[in-house]
Tab-separated table of C-alpha atoms and ligand atoms in Angstrom:
chain	number	residue	atom	x	y	z
A	7	VAL	CA	0.000	0.000	0.000
A	8	LYS	CA	1.035	3.605	-0.565
A	9	LEU	CA	0.653	6.437	1.900
A	10	HIS	CA	0.470	10.110	0.955
A	11	TRP	CA	2.920	11.196	3.603
A	12	SER	CA	4.807	14.184	5.014
A	13	PRO	CA	7.333	14.353	7.864
A	14	ARG	CA	5.605	17.523	9.113
A	15	SER	CA	2.063	16.261	9.601
A	16	PRO	CA	0.776	15.176	13.027
A	17	PHE	CA	-2.018	13.169	11.364
A	18	VAL	CA	0.484	11.306	9.203
A	19	ARG	CA	2.609	10.707	12.278
A	20	LYS	CA	-0.366	9.141	14.043
A	21	VAL	CA	-0.808	6.712	11.146
A	22	MET	CA	2.892	5.837	11.088
A	23	VAL	CA	3.024	5.313	14.874
A	24	THR	CA	-0.008	3.050	14.551
A	25	ALA	CA	1.640	1.110	11.716
A	26	LEU	CA	4.871	0.721	13.694
A	27	GLU	CA	3.028	-0.431	16.815
A	28	LEU	CA	1.229	-3.027	14.695
A	29	GLY	CA	4.352	-4.173	12.833
A	30	LEU	CA	2.982	-2.984	9.483
A	31	ALA	CA	5.236	-0.031	8.696
A	32	GLU	CA	7.477	-1.942	6.289
A	33	ARG	CA	4.483	-2.679	4.097
A	34	ILE	CA	3.749	1.003	3.592
A	35	GLU	CA	5.434	2.880	0.761
A	36	ARG	CA	5.570	6.550	1.640
A	37	ILE	CA	4.940	9.173	-1.041
A	38	ARG	CA	6.061	12.673	-0.030
A	39	SER	CA	2.936	14.674	-0.738
A	40	VAL	CA	2.739	18.405	-0.195
A	41	ALA	CA	-0.553	19.387	1.425
A	42	ILE	CA	-1.224	23.101	1.764
A	43	THR	CA	-4.794	24.308	2.289
A	44	GLN	CA	-4.567	27.342	0.034
A	45	THR	CA	-2.458	25.657	-2.657
A	46	PRO	CA	-4.250	22.448	-3.663
A	47	ASN	CA	-1.947	19.769	-5.039
A	48	PRO	CA	-3.444	18.074	-8.136
A	49	ALA	CA	-1.346	14.915	-7.722
A	50	LEU	CA	-2.588	14.510	-4.163
A	51	MET	CA	-6.175	15.379	-5.084
A	52	ALA	CA	-6.240	12.585	-7.643
A	53	ASP	CA	-6.301	10.237	-4.654
A	54	SER	CA	-7.486	12.485	-1.832
A	55	PRO	CA	-10.303	14.738	-3.076
A	56	LEU	CA	-10.092	17.128	-0.119
A	57	ASN	CA	-6.325	17.584	-0.646
A	58	LYS	CA	-5.532	16.143	2.762
A	59	ILE	CA	-2.880	13.813	4.006
A	60	PRO	CA	-2.724	11.095	5.161
A	61	ALA	CA	-4.433	9.078	2.420
A	62	LEU	CA	-3.733	5.376	2.009
A	63	VAL	CA	-3.882	3.869	-1.493
A	64	LEU	CA	-4.712	0.193	-1.260
A	65	ASP	CA	-3.394	-2.394	-3.702
A	66	ASP	CA	-6.720	-2.504	-5.559
A	67	GLY	CA	-6.677	1.271	-6.032
A	68	GLU	CA	-9.236	2.193	-3.383
A	69	VAL	CA	-8.096	5.101	-1.250
A	70	LEU	CA	-8.760	5.316	2.486
A	71	TYR	CA	-8.939	8.573	4.410
A	72	ASP	CA	-8.934	10.172	6.897
A	73	SER	CA	-6.373	9.244	9.551
A	74	ALA	CA	-8.984	7.780	11.918
A	75	VAL	CA	-10.219	5.417	9.210
A	76	ILE	CA	-6.673	4.477	8.183
A	77	CYS	CA	-5.646	3.692	11.767
A	78	GLU	CA	-8.666	1.470	12.324
A	79	TYR	CA	-8.062	-0.251	8.988
A	80	LEU	CA	-4.447	-0.992	9.952
A	81	ASN	CA	-5.507	-2.320	13.336
A	82	ASP	CA	-8.031	-4.594	11.632
A	83	LEU	CA	-5.470	-5.757	9.066
A	84	ALA	CA	-2.982	-6.682	11.775
A	85	GLY	CA	-5.565	-8.143	14.148
A	86	GLY	CA	-4.292	-5.579	16.645
A	87	ASP	CA	-5.723	-4.475	19.957
A	88	LEU	CA	-5.383	-0.692	19.747
A	89	TYR	CA	-9.183	-0.396	19.942
A	90	PRO	CA	-11.126	-1.840	22.880
A	91	LYS	CA	-13.544	-4.351	21.376
A	92	GLY	CA	-16.661	-3.180	23.124
A	93	GLY	CA	-18.287	-1.871	26.236
A	94	ARG	CA	-17.950	1.528	27.803
A	95	GLU	CA	-14.164	1.509	27.485
A	96	ARG	CA	-14.419	1.486	23.689
A	97	TRP	CA	-16.514	4.666	23.621
A	98	THR	CA	-14.242	6.401	26.111
A	99	VAL	CA	-11.173	5.605	24.043
A	100	LEU	CA	-12.871	6.669	20.803
A	101	ARG	CA	-14.102	9.882	22.409
A	102	ARG	CA	-10.612	10.684	23.699
A	103	ALA	CA	-9.102	9.947	20.295
A	104	SER	CA	-11.678	12.314	18.758
A	105	LEU	CA	-10.721	15.013	21.225
A	106	ALA	CA	-7.065	14.661	20.248
A	107	ASN	CA	-7.932	14.604	16.545
A	108	GLY	CA	-10.167	17.635	16.910
A	109	LEU	CA	-7.470	19.480	18.803
A	110	THR	CA	-5.047	18.668	15.996
A	111	ASP	CA	-7.498	20.068	13.424
A	112	LEU	CA	-7.873	23.172	15.564
A	113	LEU	CA	-4.113	23.681	15.849
A	114	ILE	CA	-3.751	23.422	12.095
A	115	ILE	CA	-6.343	26.121	11.392
A	116	TRP	CA	-4.965	28.238	14.236
A	117	ARG	CA	-1.526	27.997	12.716
A	118	GLY	CA	-2.988	28.873	9.314
A	119	GLU	CA	-4.464	32.064	10.756
A	120	ARG	CA	-1.224	32.913	12.577
A	121	SER	CA	0.711	32.513	9.345
A	122	ARG	CA	-1.291	35.174	7.511
A	123	ALA	CA	-0.009	38.737	7.278
A	124	PRO	CA	-0.581	40.410	10.673
A	125	GLU	CA	-2.886	43.071	9.239
A	126	ILE	CA	-5.376	40.508	7.932
A	127	GLN	CA	-5.316	38.123	10.892
A	128	SER	CA	-8.654	37.878	12.690
A	129	LYS	CA	-8.231	38.582	16.396
A	130	PRO	CA	-11.570	36.960	17.356
A	131	HIS	CA	-10.628	33.791	15.507
A	132	LEU	CA	-7.181	33.676	17.099
A	133	ALA	CA	-8.668	34.191	20.553
A	134	ALA	CA	-11.331	31.521	20.001
A	135	TYR	CA	-8.781	28.995	18.731
A	136	GLU	CA	-6.602	29.570	21.754
A	137	LEU	CA	-9.526	29.306	24.172
A	138	LYS	CA	-10.648	25.972	22.665
A	139	ALA	CA	-7.131	24.546	22.510
A	140	ARG	CA	-6.536	25.406	26.158
A	141	ARG	CA	-9.853	23.856	27.169
A	142	ALA	CA	-9.007	20.649	25.300
A	143	MET	CA	-5.595	20.523	26.984
A	144	ASP	CA	-7.234	21.058	30.388
A	145	VAL	CA	-9.500	18.064	29.747
A	146	LEU	CA	-6.571	15.882	28.671
A	147	GLU	CA	-4.598	16.978	31.742
A	148	ALA	CA	-7.553	15.996	33.939
A	149	GLU	CA	-7.686	12.562	32.262
A	150	VAL	CA	-3.965	11.897	32.342
A	151	ASP	CA	-4.375	9.027	34.807
A	152	LYS	CA	-6.305	7.154	32.125
A	153	LEU	CA	-3.543	7.554	29.534
A	154	ASN	CA	-1.105	4.703	29.002
A	155	THR	CA	2.544	4.458	28.060
A	156	ASP	CA	2.853	0.681	28.196
A	157	LYS	CA	-0.176	-1.102	26.780
A	158	ILE	CA	-1.252	1.770	24.592
A	159	ASN	CA	-4.433	2.329	22.585
A	160	ILE	CA	-5.431	4.598	19.697
A	161	ALA	CA	-6.290	7.495	22.021
A	162	ASP	CA	-2.825	7.373	23.595
A	163	ILE	CA	-1.284	7.546	20.128
A	164	ALA	CA	-3.500	10.474	19.108
A	165	VAL	CA	-2.812	12.407	22.326
A	166	ALA	CA	0.921	11.745	22.016
A	167	CYS	CA	1.004	13.042	18.449
A	168	VAL	CA	-0.959	16.209	19.181
A	169	THR	CA	0.972	17.142	22.315
A	170	SER	CA	4.296	16.605	20.551
A	171	TYR	CA	3.015	18.706	17.640
A	172	LEU	CA	2.671	21.604	20.085
A	173	ASP	CA	6.462	21.502	20.554
A	174	PHE	CA	6.899	21.763	16.799
A	175	ARG	CA	4.475	24.565	15.888
A	176	PHE	CA	3.388	26.189	19.163
A	177	ALA	CA	6.540	26.418	21.240
A	178	ASP	CA	5.347	29.841	22.429
A	179	LEU	CA	2.466	28.180	24.320
A	180	GLU	CA	4.989	26.534	26.661
A	181	TRP	CA	2.501	23.720	27.106
A	182	ARG	CA	4.864	21.548	29.155
A	183	LYS	CA	4.797	24.135	31.930
A	184	ALA	CA	1.061	24.768	31.723
A	185	TRP	CA	0.020	21.077	31.730
A	186	PRO	CA	2.760	19.325	33.730
A	187	LYS	CA	1.060	15.946	34.128
A	188	LEU	CA	0.571	15.661	30.390
A	189	ASP	CA	4.201	16.695	29.957
A	190	ALA	CA	5.379	13.856	32.224
A	191	TRP	CA	3.163	11.355	30.404
A	192	ASN	CA	4.288	12.647	27.001
A	193	ARG	CA	7.949	12.228	27.907
A	194	GLN	CA	7.340	8.575	28.695
A	195	ILE	CA	5.350	7.791	25.571
A	196	GLU	CA	7.867	9.679	23.427
A	197	ALA	CA	10.443	7.108	24.531
A	198	ARG	CA	8.612	4.364	22.637
A	199	PRO	CA	10.442	3.293	19.473
A	200	SER	CA	7.370	4.119	17.337
A	201	MET	CA	7.432	7.724	18.549
A	202	LYS	CA	11.207	8.036	18.269
A	203	ALA	CA	11.096	6.774	14.677
A	204	THR	CA	8.519	9.364	13.648
A	205	VAL	CA	9.755	12.608	15.199
A	206	ILE	CA	8.346	15.479	13.166
A	207	VAL	CA	10.893	17.010	10.845
A	208	ASP	CA	10.612	20.286	9.010
A	209	ASP	CA	11.793	19.483	5.496
A	210	THR	CA	10.711	22.879	4.154
A	211	GLU	CA	14.120	23.725	2.789
A	212	ALA	CA	14.537	20.381	1.080
A	213	ALA	CA	11.256	20.867	-0.729
A	214	ALA	CA	11.373	24.652	-0.863
A	215	ALA	CA	10.004	25.157	-4.341
A	216	SER	CA	6.580	23.765	-3.595
A	217	LEU	CA	6.347	24.317	0.121
A	218	GLN	CA	5.217	27.906	0.466
A	219	GLY	CA	2.624	28.479	3.154
A	220	ALA	CA	1.312	26.882	6.295
A	221	GLY	CA	0.927	23.342	5.101
A	222	ALA	CA	2.319	19.911	5.813
B	318	GSH	N1	-9.263	14.840	9.539
B	318	GSH	C1	-8.094	14.644	8.722
B	318	GSH	C2	-7.199	15.863	8.808
B	318	GSH	C3	-5.969	15.747	7.938
B	318	GSH	C4	-5.319	17.107	7.722
B	318	GSH	O1	-5.864	18.186	8.070
B	318	GSH	N2	-4.129	17.091	7.121
B	318	GSH	C5	-3.450	18.322	6.774
B	318	GSH	C6	-1.966	18.178	6.985
B	318	GSH	S1	-1.551	17.880	8.665
B	318	GSH	C7	-3.686	18.578	5.292
B	318	GSH	O2	-3.561	17.658	4.519
B	318	GSH	N3	-3.993	19.824	4.900
B	318	GSH	C8	-4.160	20.187	3.541
B	318	GSH	C9	-5.465	20.865	3.221
B	318	GSH	O3	-6.242	21.112	4.162
B	318	GSH	O4	-5.716	21.160	2.048
B	318	GSH	C10	-7.367	13.371	9.167
B	318	GSH	O5	-7.571	12.956	10.314
B	318	GSH	O6	-6.656	12.762	8.361
């Protein structure tokens, strides 16, 4: 299978961490695909109509997106146990994974707004994005006792990827000071080989010609 991939995307990272945890990473051929909201990429859109990465092209040509669907597909393929099979625990884990995914979406649009020329940035939007991001982080901090670093699930992977993304794009938030329990948990999960192998890298210079803007 082929994965529309970028070393800068937290959603792609989540898929790669999932694949590594399941022992499937070697079966995935990565295609460096530039995904920038305001500069749609025709080659990417041929497979991913909304111009988003990750998108997984299966051997029969069908394309799976978005990252939540890809992760569940990989877990199913490997017969993995990253998703509780049923009961209340399943819904809690899925809800927490959605919170992390939604926070990631929010950070991406927040960053998009911050990257615009200062005179056209919308102050109300910036303030609302920050308020929501902080609220989501408060909820994750309050739930930190339920997060794992040993027998991990899909929510742990999603929370790990979004918190580490804050280091990459929102260093000014100083999140590790503001949410110290999440910081301690994140440091432990970042020690897993799957996280170490997927550290976000800014390859902007390497791909400079086509990488203008706040994309991945
Ligand atoms: N809900 C999607 C979000 C994916 C997403 O927003 N990816 C960004 C890069 S991190 C993207 O491809 N942006 C390009 C665009 O919006 O046109 C998922 O979970 O896969």
